[in-house]
CSV table of C-alpha atoms in Angstrom, one decimal:
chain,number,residue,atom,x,y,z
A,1,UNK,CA,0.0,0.0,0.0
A,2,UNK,CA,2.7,2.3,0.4
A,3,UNK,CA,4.0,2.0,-3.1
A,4,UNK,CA,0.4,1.7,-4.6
A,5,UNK,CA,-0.7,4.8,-2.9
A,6,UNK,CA,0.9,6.7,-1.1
A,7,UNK,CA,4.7,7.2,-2.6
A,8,UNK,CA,2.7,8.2,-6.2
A,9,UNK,CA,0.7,10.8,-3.6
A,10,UNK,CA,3.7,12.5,-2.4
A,11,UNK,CA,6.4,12.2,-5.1
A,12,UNK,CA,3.8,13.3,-7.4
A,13,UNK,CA,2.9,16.3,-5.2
A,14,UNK,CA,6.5,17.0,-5.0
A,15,UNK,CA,7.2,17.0,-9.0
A,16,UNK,CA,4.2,19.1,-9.8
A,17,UNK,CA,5.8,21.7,-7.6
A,18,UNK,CA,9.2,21.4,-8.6
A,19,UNK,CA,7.9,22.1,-12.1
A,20,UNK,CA,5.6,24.7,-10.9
A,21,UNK,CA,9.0,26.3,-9.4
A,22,UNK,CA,10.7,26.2,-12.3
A,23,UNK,CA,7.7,27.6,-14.4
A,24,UNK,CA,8.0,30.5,-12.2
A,25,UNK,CA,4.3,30.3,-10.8
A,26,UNK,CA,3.1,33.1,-8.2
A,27,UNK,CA,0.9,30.4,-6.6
A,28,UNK,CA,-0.4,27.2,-6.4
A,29,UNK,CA,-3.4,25.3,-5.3
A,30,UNK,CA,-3.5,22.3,-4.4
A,31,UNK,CA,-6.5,20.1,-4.0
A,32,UNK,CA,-6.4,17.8,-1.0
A,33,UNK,CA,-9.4,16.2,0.7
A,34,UNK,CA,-11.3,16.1,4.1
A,35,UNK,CA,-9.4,12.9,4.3
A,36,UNK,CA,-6.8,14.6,5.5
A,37,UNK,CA,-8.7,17.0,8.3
A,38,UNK,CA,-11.5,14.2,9.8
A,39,UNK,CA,-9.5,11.2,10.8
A,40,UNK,CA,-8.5,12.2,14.1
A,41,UNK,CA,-9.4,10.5,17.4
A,42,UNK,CA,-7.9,13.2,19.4
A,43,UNK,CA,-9.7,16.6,18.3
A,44,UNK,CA,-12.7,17.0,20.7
A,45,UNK,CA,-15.9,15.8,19.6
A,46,UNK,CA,-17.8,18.6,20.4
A,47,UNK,CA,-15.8,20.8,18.7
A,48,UNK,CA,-16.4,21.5,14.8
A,49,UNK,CA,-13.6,20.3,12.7
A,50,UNK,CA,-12.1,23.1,10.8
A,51,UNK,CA,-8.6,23.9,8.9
A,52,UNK,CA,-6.3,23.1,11.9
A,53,UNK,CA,-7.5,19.8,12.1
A,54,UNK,CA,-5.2,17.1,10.7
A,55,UNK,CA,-5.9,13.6,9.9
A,56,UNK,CA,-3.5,11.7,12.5
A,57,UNK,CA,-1.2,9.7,10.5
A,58,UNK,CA,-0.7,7.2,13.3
A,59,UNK,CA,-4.6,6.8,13.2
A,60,UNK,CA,-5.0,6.2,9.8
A,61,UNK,CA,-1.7,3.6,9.6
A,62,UNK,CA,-3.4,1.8,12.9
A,63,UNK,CA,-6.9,1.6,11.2
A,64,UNK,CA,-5.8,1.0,7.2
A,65,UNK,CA,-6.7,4.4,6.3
A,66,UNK,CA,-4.2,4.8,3.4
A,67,UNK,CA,-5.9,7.1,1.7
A,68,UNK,CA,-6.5,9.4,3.6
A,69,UNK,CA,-2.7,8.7,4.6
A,70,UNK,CA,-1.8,9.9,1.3
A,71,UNK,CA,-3.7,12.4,1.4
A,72,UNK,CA,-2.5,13.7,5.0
A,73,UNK,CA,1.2,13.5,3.7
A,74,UNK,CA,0.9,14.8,0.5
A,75,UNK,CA,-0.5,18.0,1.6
A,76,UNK,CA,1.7,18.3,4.0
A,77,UNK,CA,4.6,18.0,2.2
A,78,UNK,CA,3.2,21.2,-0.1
A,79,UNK,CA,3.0,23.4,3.2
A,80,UNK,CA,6.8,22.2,3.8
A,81,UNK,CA,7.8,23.3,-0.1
A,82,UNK,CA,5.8,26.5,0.5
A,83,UNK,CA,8.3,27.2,3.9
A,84,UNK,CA,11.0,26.8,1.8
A,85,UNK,CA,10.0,29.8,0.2
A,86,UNK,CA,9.8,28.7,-3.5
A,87,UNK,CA,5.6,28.8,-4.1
A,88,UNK,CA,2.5,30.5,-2.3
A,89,UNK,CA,0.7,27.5,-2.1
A,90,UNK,CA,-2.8,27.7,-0.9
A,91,UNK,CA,-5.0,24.3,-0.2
A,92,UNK,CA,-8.7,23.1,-1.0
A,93,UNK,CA,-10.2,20.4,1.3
A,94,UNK,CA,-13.4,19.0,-0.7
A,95,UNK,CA,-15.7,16.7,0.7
A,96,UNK,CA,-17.6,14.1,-1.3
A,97,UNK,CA,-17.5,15.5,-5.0
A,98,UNK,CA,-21.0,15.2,-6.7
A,99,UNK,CA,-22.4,17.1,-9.8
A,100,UNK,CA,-21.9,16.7,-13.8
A,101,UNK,CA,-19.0,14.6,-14.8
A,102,UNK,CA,-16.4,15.9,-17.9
A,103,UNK,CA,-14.5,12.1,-17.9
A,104,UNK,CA,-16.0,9.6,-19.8
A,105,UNK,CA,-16.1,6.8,-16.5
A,106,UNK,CA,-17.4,6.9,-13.4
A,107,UNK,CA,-14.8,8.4,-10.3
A,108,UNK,CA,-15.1,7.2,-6.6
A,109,UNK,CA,-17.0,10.4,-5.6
A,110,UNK,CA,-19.5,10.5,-8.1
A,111,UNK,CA,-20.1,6.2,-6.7
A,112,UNK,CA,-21.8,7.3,-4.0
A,113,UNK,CA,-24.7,8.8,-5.5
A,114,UNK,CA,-25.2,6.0,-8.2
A,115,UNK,CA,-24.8,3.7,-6.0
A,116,UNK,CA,-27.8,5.1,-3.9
A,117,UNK,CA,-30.1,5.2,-6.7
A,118,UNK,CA,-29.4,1.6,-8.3
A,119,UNK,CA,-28.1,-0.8,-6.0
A,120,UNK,CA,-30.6,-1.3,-3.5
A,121,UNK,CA,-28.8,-2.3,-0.8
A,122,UNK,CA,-30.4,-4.2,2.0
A,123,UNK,CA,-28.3,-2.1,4.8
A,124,UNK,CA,-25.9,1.1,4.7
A,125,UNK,CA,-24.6,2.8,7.9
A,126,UNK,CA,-26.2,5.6,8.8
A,127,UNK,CA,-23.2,7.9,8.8
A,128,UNK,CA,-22.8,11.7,8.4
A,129,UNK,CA,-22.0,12.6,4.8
A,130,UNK,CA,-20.5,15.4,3.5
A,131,UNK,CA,-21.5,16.3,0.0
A,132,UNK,CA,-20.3,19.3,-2.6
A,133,UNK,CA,-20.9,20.4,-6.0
A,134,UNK,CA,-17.7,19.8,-8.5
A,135,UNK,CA,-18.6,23.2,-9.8
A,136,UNK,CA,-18.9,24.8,-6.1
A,137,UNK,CA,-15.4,23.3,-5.7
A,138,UNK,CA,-13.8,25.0,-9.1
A,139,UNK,CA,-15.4,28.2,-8.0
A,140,UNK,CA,-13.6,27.6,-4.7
A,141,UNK,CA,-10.3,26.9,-6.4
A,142,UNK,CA,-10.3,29.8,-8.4
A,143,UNK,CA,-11.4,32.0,-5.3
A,144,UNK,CA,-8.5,30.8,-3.5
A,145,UNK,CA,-6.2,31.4,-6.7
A,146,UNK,CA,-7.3,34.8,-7.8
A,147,UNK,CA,-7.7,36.6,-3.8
A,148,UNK,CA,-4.1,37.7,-2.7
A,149,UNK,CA,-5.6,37.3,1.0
A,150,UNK,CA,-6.2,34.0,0.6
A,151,UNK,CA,-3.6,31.7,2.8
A,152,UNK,CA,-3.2,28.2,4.2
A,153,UNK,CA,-5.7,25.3,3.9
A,154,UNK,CA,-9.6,26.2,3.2
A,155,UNK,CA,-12.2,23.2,3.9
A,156,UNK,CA,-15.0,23.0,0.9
A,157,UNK,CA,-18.2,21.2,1.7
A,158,UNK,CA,-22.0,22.8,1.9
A,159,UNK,CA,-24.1,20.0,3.3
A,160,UNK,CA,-23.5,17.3,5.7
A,161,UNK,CA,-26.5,14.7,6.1
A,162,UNK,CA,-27.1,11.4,7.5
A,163,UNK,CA,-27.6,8.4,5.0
A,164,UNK,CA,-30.7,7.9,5.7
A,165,UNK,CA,-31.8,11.6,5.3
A,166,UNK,CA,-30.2,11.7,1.7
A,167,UNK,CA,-31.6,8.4,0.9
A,168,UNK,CA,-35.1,9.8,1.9
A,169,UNK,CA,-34.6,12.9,-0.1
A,170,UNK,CA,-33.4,11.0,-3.2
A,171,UNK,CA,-36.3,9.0,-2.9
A,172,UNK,CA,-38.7,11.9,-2.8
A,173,UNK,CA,-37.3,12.8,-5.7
A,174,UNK,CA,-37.1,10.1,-7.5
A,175,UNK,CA,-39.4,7.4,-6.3
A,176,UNK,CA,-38.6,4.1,-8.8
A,177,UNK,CA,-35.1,3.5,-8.6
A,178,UNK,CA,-33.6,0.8,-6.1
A,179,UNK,CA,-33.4,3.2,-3.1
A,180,UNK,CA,-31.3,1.6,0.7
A,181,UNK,CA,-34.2,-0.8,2.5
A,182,UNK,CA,-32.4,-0.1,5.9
A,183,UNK,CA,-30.1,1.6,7.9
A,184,UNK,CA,-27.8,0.6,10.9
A,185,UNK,CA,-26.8,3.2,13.7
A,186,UNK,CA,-23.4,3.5,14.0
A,187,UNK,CA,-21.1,6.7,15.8
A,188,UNK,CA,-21.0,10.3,14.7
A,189,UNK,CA,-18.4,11.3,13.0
A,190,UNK,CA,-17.1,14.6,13.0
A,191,UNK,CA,-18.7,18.4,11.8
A,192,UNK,CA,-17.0,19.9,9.4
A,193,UNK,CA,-17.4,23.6,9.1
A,194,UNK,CA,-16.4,25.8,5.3
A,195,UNK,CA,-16.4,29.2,7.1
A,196,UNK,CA,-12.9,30.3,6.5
A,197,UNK,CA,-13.5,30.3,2.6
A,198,UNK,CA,-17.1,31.2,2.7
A,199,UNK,CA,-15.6,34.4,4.7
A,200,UNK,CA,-13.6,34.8,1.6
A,201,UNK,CA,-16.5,34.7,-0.5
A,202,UNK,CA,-17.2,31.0,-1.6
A,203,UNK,CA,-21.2,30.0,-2.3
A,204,UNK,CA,-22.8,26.9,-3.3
A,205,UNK,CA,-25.4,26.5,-5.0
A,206,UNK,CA,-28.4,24.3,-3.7
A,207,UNK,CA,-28.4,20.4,-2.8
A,208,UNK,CA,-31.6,19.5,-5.3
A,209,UNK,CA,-29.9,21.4,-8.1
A,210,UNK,CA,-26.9,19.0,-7.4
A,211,UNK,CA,-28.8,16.0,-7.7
A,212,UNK,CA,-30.6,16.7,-10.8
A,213,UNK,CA,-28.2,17.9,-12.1
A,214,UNK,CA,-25.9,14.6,-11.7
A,215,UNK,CA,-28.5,12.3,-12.1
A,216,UNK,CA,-29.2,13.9,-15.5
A,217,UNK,CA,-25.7,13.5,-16.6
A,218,UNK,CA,-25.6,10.1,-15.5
A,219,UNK,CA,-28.5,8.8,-17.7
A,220,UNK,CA,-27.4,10.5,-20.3
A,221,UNK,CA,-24.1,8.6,-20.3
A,222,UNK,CA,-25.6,5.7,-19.3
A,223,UNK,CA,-24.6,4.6,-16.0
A,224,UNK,CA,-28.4,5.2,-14.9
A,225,UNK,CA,-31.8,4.0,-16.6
A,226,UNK,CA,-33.9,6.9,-16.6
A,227,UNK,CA,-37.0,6.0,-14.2
């Protein structure tokens, strides 16, 4: 797992901004994940996770996190480039990525949703999710990009849900397909809180429009029978 995942994380983070050094770039973004701010035992758990929360690398080793492993180092290793003094590199934390797809196969994000709405599963956990619009996050990068004031790590998520609460709303909204039969209780995890770049400016646009909006562009690629 280290070589499959997590050296191609952090070499590759490393090259990118060796070349971006060399380009001469004024700044960088670089796109990291909530992996790397919600897996950590020891930030209290009545406190809203927010940009000085890091995953705990121990953590994720001990519980076969390697993602978010990856994900925890490789952004890491851009704040240590940036103290070196050779980029202003800001960071973007997305949650789950929903919305329209460019690529012409299916990415991990955009699984959860399909999954939802044609695999009928007989259980799911009933765990907080985290959802964003791909094109809330590019408006985010750019924000971050374009606005000299912008500095540091900047989480980007608009809603956070229960399972069973988005399955409900999906199947308000779209009755016939294979929706979750049943739900298991299992532990909170963590609130996650996009204030530091919505102070900048950042606004998403609203749940329902995300959902059509994907669903649409899923059938019309045909990973989804229309109902």
């Amino acid at each position: 797992m280290q070589v499959d995942m997590i050296e191609p994380a952090v070499v590759g983070t490393r090259n990118v901004l060796n070349a971006c050094s060399k380009a001469k770039a004024k700044r960088v973004v670089v796109v990291s994940s909530i992996a790397a701010v919600m897996n950590n035992p020891n930030w209290p758990k009545d406190h809203t996770m927010d940009e000085e929360c890091w995953s705990d690398r121990d953590f994720c080793k001990t519980t076969k996190k390697y993602y978010s492993l990856a994900k925890t180092i490789a952004e890491s290793e851009a704040f240590e480039y940036a103290k070196r003094g050779e980029l202003n590199i800001v960071t973007v934390c997305p949650s789950n990525v929903i919305g329209t797809m460019l690529q012409p196969t299916i990415n991990s994000s955009s699984l959860l949703l399909l999954s939802m709405l044609k695999d009928g599963h007989e259980s799911l956990e009933n765990k907080n999710r985290h959802l964003v619009d791909v094109r809330d996050v590019a408006e985010a990068i750019m924000l971050v990009f374009e606005k000299p004031e912008a500095k540091g790590r900047y989480i980007c998520t608009s809603y956070a849900m229960k399972v069973q609460v988005f399955v409900n709303k999906l199947k308000g909204m779209y009755p016939n397909y294979n929706h979750t039969k049943s739900f298991t209780k299992v532990e909170d995890s963590g609130k996650l809180s996009s204030e530091k770049l919505q102070d900048l400016g950042w606004k998403y646009r609203p749940l329902e429009e995300s959902i059509v909006d994907s669903v649409t562009n899923y059938q019309e690629r045909g990973f989804l029978l229309k109902e």
